[in-house]
Amino acid sequence: SRGTRPMAVPSTSMMDGSAMEIEGAQGTTTFPHGLLQAADVETIVSQYTGHALVRRIVFVAKKAAEKKDEQLELDALKVCFEEAKKSENTALYKEATSLIGGRLGQEYDPDAAWMEQVDRRTAQKQDKLESELNGYKANLIKESIRMGHTFLGEFFYDKGDLQSALKCYIRTRDYCTTSNHVVTMCLNVIKVSLELENYLHVLNYVQKGEQSPSVAGDPKVADKLKCAAGLANLANKKYKIAARSFLQVSAELDDNYSDVIAPQDVATYGAICALASFDRSELKEKVIDSVSFRKLLELVPEVREAVYDFYASRYTNCLKLLDALRAYLAFDLHLHSHIGELCRCIREKAIVQYTIPFTSVVLRNMAAAFNTQVDALEREIADLIAKGHISARVDSHNKILYSRGTDHRSATFAKVEKAGRDYLRDSENILLRARLLEHNLVQTPQKKLEPMGD
């Protein structure tokens, strides 16, 4: 059954069934199996299918090798090997056996006879599909030609030849006769383009798909397009746009797009991007008060708690949760290169929001709230003041932050003076136009002369 947790990675130190506790405002929240530190490879296997499963497993194996976690690496490579044996992707099989390097026994050594047999079989299948496609072209039947290109694209995709698959899927565009055909073509191109990391292509075909009339009546397709747009914008570091895309995905996504993304990922990516880019009002409206997205958040309780703690100004708990989440999000295929920057943005927002209600803040108390040293916090605040995010000054000797008070009297006079200047300018423009009209100095468009009849 599908678990209620995001993609994570295993650790041999967490196999003792211990649990991790996070203190919250409503007592202590316990997450099973130490989820905030690690999970297991089976979690990935249960949540993904097809290329998404293979890509994530290979990524986890390579990451584990970087972190010198051989047990995790070998567990992931076992799954990768088994998936490769089920497919016709001999390139993946070679990569898996190469990464294993004989560390798992003869059972996982390269099988040259099997690869030769698969290559021979795929070559025959390719010849057959190309021959059928040529026959369809000779008969000039658009639907048959479209299906022929689609079948050939699926063949190349399963084989791991993404460039050839993309060409075949794009060629179906000229033979689409219904809006459903256009949507299918767009989803196929998007799926391959995401793997090729051609995110401009993804966004273009998402837009084409959303313009199709059939999408309005099919929420599952609309969810897939929103997920694809979110992934592309996340990769382009457009976190606010990515958050809005993920937040529009309905709770009915389930495993309908498991060959690309899991619903746990949608909740995790959407919530963290929203924390980093939304203001409080937008966070409440589009995340906390969203009935649909709240259902997705239930799948990832640790992310949900981080969102609620941030909105409730329980920054200590929120930042502890985020620090724990970073440990396994470093193994996430799409978020690993962004999680550092996103957590930095969330922390800066928390510091800014903490200072807003006060005219002065004792840095020692604030440092305790943010679980850091006073000197480190002082440097963070100085950077935020320099960036213009905080209007305050720091008393470094007494370690106190003083808010720069707003001179409401001067601000009011400035507003009145500006309003007066605007009124004077508008009045002069009106009078000038009136004088021009009075002396007939306004150029009017000439009337076109109508041709005379015979």
Short mmCIF file of C-alpha atoms in Angstrom, two decimals:
data_model
loop_
_atom_site.label_atom_id
_atom_site.label_comp_id
_atom_site.label_asym_id
_atom_site.label_seq_id
_atom_site.Cartn_x
_atom_site.Cartn_y
_atom_site.Cartn_z
CA SER A 1 0.00 0.00 0.00
CA ARG A 2 1.08 3.57 -0.60
CA GLY A 3 2.66 5.18 2.47
CA THR A 4 1.94 8.61 3.92
CA ARG A 5 5.43 10.01 3.56
CA PRO A 6 7.67 11.64 0.95
CA MET A 7 10.56 10.03 -0.87
CA ALA A 8 13.40 9.40 1.51
CA VAL A 9 16.52 7.27 1.80
CA PRO A 10 17.56 4.43 4.07
CA SER A 11 20.25 4.35 6.67
CA THR A 12 21.54 1.27 8.40
CA SER A 13 21.54 3.16 11.69
CA MET A 14 17.74 3.55 11.54
CA MET A 15 16.82 -0.11 11.14
CA ASP A 16 16.30 -0.57 14.89
CA GLY A 17 12.74 0.80 14.64
CA SER A 18 13.51 3.84 16.77
CA ALA A 19 11.31 6.91 16.44
CA MET A 20 12.23 10.56 16.28
CA GLU A 21 10.46 13.12 18.45
CA ILE A 22 9.92 16.79 17.69
CA GLU A 23 8.59 19.03 20.43
CA GLY A 24 5.68 21.16 19.32
CA ALA A 25 3.24 23.61 20.83
CA GLN A 26 0.72 20.81 21.35
CA GLY A 27 3.12 18.37 22.96
CA THR A 28 5.54 15.97 21.33
CA THR A 29 4.96 14.68 17.80
CA THR A 30 6.48 11.27 17.08
CA PHE A 31 7.17 10.25 13.49
CA PRO A 32 7.44 6.48 12.93
CA HIS A 33 10.72 4.80 11.96
CA GLY A 34 12.73 8.00 12.40
CA LEU A 35 11.31 9.32 9.15
CA LEU A 36 12.93 12.71 9.51
CA GLN A 37 16.36 11.10 9.35
CA ALA A 38 15.81 8.24 6.93
CA ALA A 39 13.37 5.80 5.36
CA ASP A 40 14.05 2.86 3.05
CA VAL A 41 14.39 2.04 -0.63
CA GLU A 42 11.04 0.24 -0.49
CA THR A 43 9.38 3.63 -0.03
CA ILE A 44 10.62 4.70 -3.46
CA VAL A 45 9.57 1.40 -5.01
CA SER A 46 6.06 1.76 -3.56
CA GLN A 47 5.56 5.31 -4.81
CA TYR A 48 6.99 5.33 -8.34
CA THR A 49 6.82 3.31 -11.52
CA GLY A 50 8.64 3.21 -14.85
CA HIS A 51 11.36 5.73 -15.57
CA ALA A 52 10.67 7.78 -12.42
CA LEU A 53 11.47 4.75 -10.25
CA VAL A 54 14.68 3.97 -12.14
CA ARG A 55 15.89 7.59 -12.23
CA ARG A 56 15.34 8.07 -8.51
CA ILE A 57 16.97 4.76 -7.59
CA VAL A 58 20.05 5.51 -9.69
CA PHE A 59 20.24 9.02 -8.21
CA VAL A 60 20.01 7.66 -4.65
CA ALA A 61 22.74 5.09 -5.39
CA LYS A 62 25.11 7.75 -6.73
CA LYS A 63 24.35 10.08 -3.82
CA ALA A 64 24.95 7.28 -1.34
CA ALA A 65 28.31 6.55 -2.99
CA GLU A 66 29.26 10.22 -2.51
CA LYS A 67 28.34 9.98 1.18
CA LYS A 68 30.22 6.67 1.61
CA ASP A 69 27.03 4.76 2.56
CA GLU A 70 27.76 1.47 0.81
CA GLN A 71 24.77 -0.41 2.24
CA LEU A 72 22.32 2.16 0.89
CA GLU A 73 24.15 2.26 -2.44
CA LEU A 74 23.98 -1.51 -2.89
CA ASP A 75 20.31 -1.69 -1.82
CA ALA A 76 19.44 0.88 -4.48
CA LEU A 77 21.59 -0.81 -7.14
CA LYS A 78 19.85 -4.15 -6.51
CA VAL A 79 16.50 -2.54 -7.36
CA CYS A 80 18.04 -0.82 -10.39
CA PHE A 81 19.45 -4.14 -11.65
CA GLU A 82 16.13 -5.92 -11.23
CA GLU A 83 14.24 -3.14 -13.03
CA ALA A 84 16.76 -3.21 -15.89
CA LYS A 85 16.30 -6.97 -16.29
CA LYS A 86 12.55 -6.47 -16.66
CA SER A 87 13.00 -3.89 -19.44
CA GLU A 88 14.63 -3.75 -22.85
CA ASN A 89 17.01 -0.99 -21.80
CA THR A 90 20.43 -2.63 -22.10
CA ALA A 91 22.16 0.72 -21.51
CA LEU A 92 20.57 0.87 -18.04
CA TYR A 93 21.60 -2.74 -17.42
CA LYS A 94 25.22 -1.93 -18.32
CA GLU A 95 25.17 1.12 -16.03
CA ALA A 96 23.74 -0.89 -13.12
CA THR A 97 26.28 -3.72 -13.44
CA SER A 98 29.09 -1.20 -13.82
CA LEU A 99 28.07 0.63 -10.64
CA ILE A 100 27.72 -2.68 -8.74
CA GLY A 101 31.24 -3.62 -9.79
CA GLY A 102 31.01 -7.26 -8.67
CA ARG A 103 30.20 -6.35 -5.03
CA LEU A 104 26.96 -8.38 -4.98
CA GLY A 105 28.17 -11.73 -6.30
CA GLN A 106 27.91 -13.52 -9.63
CA GLU A 107 24.13 -13.09 -9.79
CA TYR A 108 24.63 -9.37 -10.47
CA ASP A 109 27.53 -9.70 -12.93
CA PRO A 110 27.03 -8.60 -16.59
CA ASP A 111 25.26 -11.20 -18.75
CA ALA A 112 26.54 -10.67 -22.30
CA ALA A 113 24.26 -13.38 -23.76
CA TRP A 114 21.15 -11.72 -22.27
CA MET A 115 22.15 -8.29 -23.62
CA GLU A 116 22.79 -9.73 -27.10
CA GLN A 117 19.42 -11.49 -27.07
CA VAL A 118 17.60 -8.30 -26.00
CA ASP A 119 19.41 -6.17 -28.60
CA ARG A 120 18.50 -8.67 -31.34
CA ARG A 121 14.87 -8.72 -30.23
CA THR A 122 14.60 -4.92 -30.04
CA ALA A 123 16.19 -4.54 -33.48
CA GLN A 124 13.55 -6.86 -34.96
CA LYS A 125 10.78 -4.98 -33.17
CA GLN A 126 12.10 -1.64 -34.45
CA ASP A 127 12.20 -2.93 -38.04
CA LYS A 128 8.62 -4.16 -37.70
CA LEU A 129 7.34 -0.84 -36.29
CA GLU A 130 9.14 1.22 -38.96
CA SER A 131 7.78 -1.06 -41.70
CA GLU A 132 4.23 -0.69 -40.39
CA LEU A 133 4.64 3.09 -40.19
CA ASN A 134 5.82 3.25 -43.82
CA GLY A 135 2.74 1.25 -44.80
CA TYR A 136 0.46 3.69 -42.97
CA LYS A 137 2.14 6.62 -44.73
CA ALA A 138 1.58 4.96 -48.10
CA ASN A 139 -2.13 4.60 -47.32
CA LEU A 140 -2.35 8.26 -46.15
CA ILE A 141 -4.51 7.41 -43.12
CA LYS A 142 -3.81 10.13 -40.55
CA GLU A 143 -4.95 8.20 -37.49
CA SER A 144 -2.85 5.16 -38.41
CA ILE A 145 0.20 7.36 -39.04
CA ARG A 146 -0.28 9.05 -35.65
CA MET A 147 -0.52 5.70 -33.87
CA GLY A 148 2.52 4.44 -35.78
CA HIS A 149 4.65 7.36 -34.60
CA THR A 150 3.29 6.93 -31.06
CA PHE A 151 4.14 3.21 -30.93
CA LEU A 152 7.62 3.92 -32.28
CA GLY A 153 8.07 6.68 -29.68
CA GLU A 154 7.01 4.31 -26.88
CA PHE A 155 9.48 1.72 -28.19
CA PHE A 156 12.39 4.18 -28.10
CA TYR A 157 11.28 5.50 -24.69
CA ASP A 158 11.24 2.00 -23.17
CA LYS A 159 14.63 1.33 -24.74
CA GLY A 160 16.07 4.50 -23.16
CA ASP A 161 16.66 6.38 -26.44
CA LEU A 162 15.02 9.63 -25.31
CA GLN A 163 16.04 11.81 -28.27
CA SER A 164 14.51 9.40 -30.80
CA ALA A 165 11.39 9.06 -28.64
CA LEU A 166 11.00 12.84 -28.52
CA LYS A 167 11.25 13.12 -32.31
CA CYS A 168 8.57 10.45 -32.80
CA TYR A 169 6.18 12.05 -30.29
CA ILE A 170 6.60 15.50 -31.86
CA ARG A 171 5.86 14.07 -35.33
CA THR A 172 2.43 12.95 -34.13
CA ARG A 173 1.44 16.62 -33.84
CA ASP A 174 0.73 16.91 -37.58
CA TYR A 175 -1.65 13.93 -37.48
CA CYS A 176 -3.78 14.84 -34.43
CA THR A 177 -7.45 15.11 -35.38
CA THR A 178 -9.08 15.60 -31.94
CA SER A 179 -8.29 17.56 -28.81
CA ASN A 180 -7.64 14.28 -26.95
CA HIS A 181 -4.96 13.43 -29.48
CA VAL A 182 -3.31 16.82 -28.87
CA VAL A 183 -3.34 16.28 -25.10
CA THR A 184 -1.81 12.79 -25.45
CA MET A 185 0.91 14.21 -27.70
CA CYS A 186 1.65 17.00 -25.20
CA LEU A 187 1.87 14.62 -22.24
CA ASN A 188 4.24 12.32 -24.14
CA VAL A 189 6.52 15.21 -25.15
CA ILE A 190 6.44 16.61 -21.60
CA LYS A 191 7.36 13.22 -20.09
CA VAL A 192 10.44 12.85 -22.29
CA SER A 193 11.44 16.53 -22.03
CA LEU A 194 11.44 16.34 -18.23
CA GLU A 195 13.97 13.50 -18.38
CA LEU A 196 16.06 15.40 -20.94
CA GLU A 197 15.87 18.47 -18.64
CA ASN A 198 14.56 20.56 -21.55
CA TYR A 199 12.32 22.69 -19.35
CA LEU A 200 11.52 25.30 -21.99
CA HIS A 201 10.03 22.50 -24.07
CA VAL A 202 8.04 21.33 -21.04
CA LEU A 203 6.50 24.74 -20.41
CA ASN A 204 5.65 25.23 -24.10
CA TYR A 205 3.79 21.92 -24.31
CA VAL A 206 2.08 22.47 -20.95
CA GLN A 207 0.66 25.67 -22.42
CA LYS A 208 -0.43 23.83 -25.59
CA GLY A 209 -2.10 21.13 -23.50
CA GLU A 210 -3.94 23.62 -21.26
CA GLN A 211 -5.40 25.32 -24.34
CA SER A 212 -7.06 22.07 -25.40
CA PRO A 213 -10.85 22.02 -24.74
CA SER A 214 -10.76 18.44 -23.41
CA VAL A 215 -8.56 19.38 -20.41
CA ALA A 216 -11.39 21.30 -18.71
CA GLY A 217 -13.44 18.10 -18.42
CA ASP A 218 -10.57 15.87 -17.31
CA PRO A 219 -9.11 16.88 -13.91
CA LYS A 220 -6.50 14.09 -14.03
CA VAL A 221 -4.93 15.54 -17.17
CA ALA A 222 -5.09 19.05 -15.69
CA ASP A 223 -3.26 17.76 -12.58
CA LYS A 224 -0.53 16.20 -14.72
CA LEU A 225 0.02 19.46 -16.60
CA LYS A 226 0.21 21.42 -13.34
CA CYS A 227 2.75 18.94 -11.95
CA ALA A 228 4.89 19.25 -15.07
CA ALA A 229 4.74 23.05 -14.95
CA GLY A 230 5.69 22.98 -11.27
CA LEU A 231 8.72 20.76 -11.92
CA ALA A 232 9.90 22.95 -14.80
CA ASN A 233 9.57 26.17 -12.80
CA LEU A 234 11.26 24.55 -9.80
CA ALA A 235 14.20 23.58 -12.00
CA ASN A 236 14.33 27.18 -13.31
CA LYS A 237 14.36 28.48 -9.68
CA LYS A 238 11.03 30.26 -10.14
CA TYR A 239 9.84 29.08 -6.75
CA LYS A 240 6.72 31.23 -6.42
CA ILE A 241 5.37 30.17 -9.82
CA ALA A 242 6.28 26.55 -9.04
CA ALA A 243 4.43 26.74 -5.71
CA ARG A 244 1.29 28.07 -7.39
CA SER A 245 1.38 25.23 -9.93
CA PHE A 246 1.77 22.52 -7.27
CA LEU A 247 -0.94 24.09 -5.09
CA GLN A 248 -3.45 23.78 -7.94
CA VAL A 249 -3.03 20.00 -8.10
CA SER A 250 -6.06 18.22 -6.69
CA ALA A 251 -5.97 15.52 -4.01
CA GLU A 252 -7.27 13.01 -6.58
CA LEU A 253 -3.85 12.83 -8.30
CA ASP A 254 -3.05 9.63 -6.37
CA ASP A 255 -0.77 7.36 -8.45
CA ASN A 256 -2.04 8.52 -11.85
CA TYR A 257 1.31 10.19 -12.59
CA SER A 258 3.60 7.80 -10.70
CA ASP A 259 5.91 7.48 -13.72
CA VAL A 260 6.82 11.16 -13.19
CA ILE A 261 5.91 12.32 -9.66
CA ALA A 262 4.17 11.07 -6.51
CA PRO A 263 1.48 13.01 -4.58
CA GLN A 264 3.87 13.15 -1.59
CA ASP A 265 6.31 15.06 -3.81
CA VAL A 266 3.62 17.51 -4.87
CA ALA A 267 2.84 18.28 -1.22
CA THR A 268 6.52 18.59 -0.25
CA TYR A 269 7.58 20.74 -3.22
CA GLY A 270 4.49 22.95 -3.06
CA ALA A 271 4.70 23.56 0.70
CA ILE A 272 8.44 24.30 0.83
CA CYS A 273 8.33 26.59 -2.22
CA ALA A 274 5.33 28.38 -0.70
CA LEU A 275 7.13 28.87 2.63
CA ALA A 276 10.09 30.38 0.80
CA SER A 277 8.16 32.71 -1.52
CA PHE A 278 4.64 33.49 -0.18
CA ASP A 279 3.74 36.22 2.29
CA ARG A 280 1.60 35.35 5.32
CA SER A 281 -1.74 36.19 3.73
CA GLU A 282 -1.02 34.15 0.59
CA LEU A 283 0.33 31.26 2.69
CA LYS A 284 -2.90 31.16 4.69
CA GLU A 285 -5.18 31.51 1.67
CA LYS A 286 -3.50 29.06 -0.73
CA VAL A 287 -1.92 26.52 1.61
CA ILE A 288 -3.47 26.41 5.07
CA ASP A 289 -7.07 27.22 4.02
CA SER A 290 -6.92 25.13 0.83
CA VAL A 291 -9.09 22.05 1.39
CA SER A 292 -7.61 20.22 -1.61
CA PHE A 293 -3.96 20.86 -0.74
CA ARG A 294 -4.54 20.06 2.93
CA LYS A 295 -5.44 16.52 1.86
CA LEU A 296 -2.10 16.22 0.08
CA LEU A 297 -0.28 17.60 3.12
CA GLU A 298 -1.76 14.79 5.21
CA LEU A 299 0.52 12.45 3.24
CA VAL A 300 3.61 14.24 4.61
CA PRO A 301 2.86 15.10 8.28
CA GLU A 302 6.36 16.47 8.95
CA VAL A 303 6.02 19.02 6.12
CA ARG A 304 2.51 19.90 7.29
CA GLU A 305 3.81 20.55 10.82
CA ALA A 306 6.56 22.80 9.43
CA VAL A 307 3.97 24.89 7.56
CA TYR A 308 1.68 25.23 10.58
CA ASP A 309 4.59 26.04 12.92
CA PHE A 310 5.84 28.75 10.55
CA TYR A 311 2.42 30.37 10.26
CA ALA A 312 1.92 30.18 14.05
CA SER A 313 5.35 31.84 14.57
CA ARG A 314 6.78 28.73 16.25
CA TYR A 315 10.02 29.29 14.41
CA THR A 316 12.15 27.06 16.65
CA ASN A 317 10.06 23.99 15.84
CA CYS A 318 9.72 24.94 12.18
CA LEU A 319 13.45 25.36 11.61
CA LYS A 320 14.24 22.13 13.49
CA LEU A 321 11.84 20.28 11.21
CA LEU A 322 13.34 21.87 8.10
CA ASP A 323 16.88 20.98 9.20
CA ALA A 324 15.77 17.38 9.67
CA LEU A 325 13.98 17.37 6.31
CA ARG A 326 17.13 18.58 4.54
CA ALA A 327 18.90 15.32 5.44
CA TYR A 328 16.75 13.19 3.12
CA LEU A 329 15.68 15.89 0.65
CA ALA A 330 19.36 15.94 -0.31
CA PHE A 331 18.53 12.55 -1.94
CA ASP A 332 15.48 13.91 -3.79
CA LEU A 333 15.89 13.91 -7.57
CA HIS A 334 14.27 17.31 -8.17
CA LEU A 335 14.77 19.19 -4.90
CA HIS A 336 18.34 18.29 -3.90
CA SER A 337 19.96 21.28 -5.65
CA HIS A 338 17.36 23.76 -4.34
CA ILE A 339 16.74 22.76 -0.73
CA GLY A 340 19.67 24.80 0.64
CA GLU A 341 18.51 28.02 -1.00
CA LEU A 342 14.87 27.39 -0.10
CA CYS A 343 15.69 26.79 3.58
CA ARG A 344 17.80 29.96 3.61
CA CYS A 345 14.87 31.97 2.22
CA ILE A 346 12.50 30.46 4.80
CA ARG A 347 14.92 31.26 7.63
CA GLU A 348 15.32 34.87 6.45
CA LYS A 349 11.55 35.29 6.28
CA ALA A 350 11.21 33.90 9.80
CA ILE A 351 13.80 36.36 11.15
CA VAL A 352 12.07 39.28 9.44
CA GLN A 353 8.63 38.28 10.72
CA TYR A 354 9.99 37.76 14.25
CA THR A 355 11.21 41.38 14.42
CA ILE A 356 8.12 43.10 13.00
CA PRO A 357 5.96 43.36 16.20
CA PHE A 358 8.73 44.72 18.44
CA THR A 359 10.41 48.11 18.86
CA SER A 360 13.42 46.37 20.41
CA VAL A 361 14.57 42.76 20.60
CA VAL A 362 17.19 41.20 22.88
CA LEU A 363 19.40 39.18 20.54
CA ARG A 364 20.11 36.52 23.19
CA ASN A 365 16.41 35.68 23.42
CA MET A 366 16.06 35.75 19.64
CA ALA A 367 19.10 33.50 19.22
CA ALA A 368 17.51 30.96 21.58
CA ALA A 369 14.32 31.06 19.49
CA PHE A 370 16.29 30.38 16.31
CA ASN A 371 18.60 27.80 17.87
CA THR A 372 21.79 29.68 16.97
CA GLN A 373 24.62 31.72 18.49
CA VAL A 374 24.21 35.44 19.17
CA ASP A 375 27.14 36.44 16.96
CA ALA A 376 25.89 34.33 14.06
CA LEU A 377 22.39 35.81 14.40
CA GLU A 378 23.82 39.31 14.51
CA ARG A 379 25.60 38.70 11.21
CA GLU A 380 22.38 37.36 9.66
CA ILE A 381 20.43 40.43 10.83
CA ALA A 382 23.14 42.77 9.52
CA ASP A 383 22.87 41.14 6.09
CA LEU A 384 19.08 41.50 6.12
CA ILE A 385 19.37 45.18 7.12
CA ALA A 386 21.83 45.74 4.27
CA LYS A 387 19.40 44.09 1.84
CA GLY A 388 16.59 46.35 3.10
CA HIS A 389 14.47 43.50 4.48
CA ILE A 390 14.63 44.80 8.08
CA SER A 391 14.35 48.48 9.04
CA ALA A 392 16.35 48.48 12.26
CA ARG A 393 19.77 49.06 13.81
CA VAL A 394 21.86 46.78 16.03
CA ASP A 395 23.45 47.74 19.33
CA SER A 396 26.42 45.37 19.14
CA HIS A 397 27.63 46.19 22.66
CA ASN A 398 24.34 45.42 24.47
CA LYS A 399 23.19 42.92 21.82
CA ILE A 400 19.85 44.63 21.23
CA LEU A 401 18.03 45.22 17.94
CA TYR A 402 16.17 48.55 17.77
CA SER A 403 13.47 49.14 15.20
CA ARG A 404 13.74 52.31 13.17
CA GLY A 405 10.53 54.12 14.07
CA THR A 406 8.50 55.58 11.23
CA ASP A 407 7.89 59.34 11.36
CA HIS A 408 4.17 59.29 10.59
CA ARG A 409 3.93 63.12 10.61
CA SER A 410 6.64 63.51 7.93
CA ALA A 411 5.18 60.63 5.93
CA THR A 412 1.75 62.25 5.94
CA PHE A 413 3.15 65.60 4.79
CA ALA A 414 5.05 63.83 2.00
CA LYS A 415 1.84 62.13 0.81
CA VAL A 416 -0.07 65.43 0.86
CA GLU A 417 2.70 67.21 -1.04
CA LYS A 418 2.76 64.48 -3.70
CA ALA A 419 -1.04 64.60 -4.05
CA GLY A 420 -0.84 68.37 -4.52
CA ARG A 421 1.79 68.05 -7.25
CA ASP A 422 -0.26 65.41 -9.05
CA TYR A 423 -3.40 67.59 -8.84
CA LEU A 424 -1.53 70.62 -10.20
CA ARG A 425 -0.08 68.62 -13.10
CA ASP A 426 -3.46 67.13 -14.04
CA SER A 427 -5.17 70.55 -13.85
CA GLU A 428 -2.57 72.16 -16.12
CA ASN A 429 -2.98 69.34 -18.64
CA ILE A 430 -6.77 69.78 -18.66
CA LEU A 431 -6.50 73.55 -19.16
CA LEU A 432 -3.96 73.11 -21.96
CA ARG A 433 -6.21 70.65 -23.76
CA ALA A 434 -9.19 73.02 -23.39
CA ARG A 435 -7.21 75.93 -24.93
CA LEU A 436 -6.09 73.75 -27.83
CA LEU A 437 -9.66 72.72 -28.56
CA GLU A 438 -10.82 76.34 -28.28
CA HIS A 439 -8.38 77.47 -30.99
CA ASN A 440 -8.93 74.38 -33.13
CA LEU A 441 -5.31 73.25 -32.83
CA VAL A 442 -6.19 69.57 -32.51
CA GLN A 443 -5.31 67.26 -35.38
CA THR A 444 -8.16 64.95 -36.35
CA PRO A 445 -7.90 61.84 -38.51
CA GLN A 446 -8.80 62.39 -42.13
CA LYS A 447 -11.87 60.69 -43.48
CA LYS A 448 -11.25 58.11 -46.16
CA LEU A 449 -12.71 59.03 -49.51
CA GLU A 450 -15.17 56.47 -50.79
CA PRO A 451 -14.70 55.44 -54.44
CA MET A 452 -17.35 56.81 -56.76
CA GLY A 453 -19.63 54.39 -58.48
CA ASP A 454 -19.60 53.78 -62.23
#
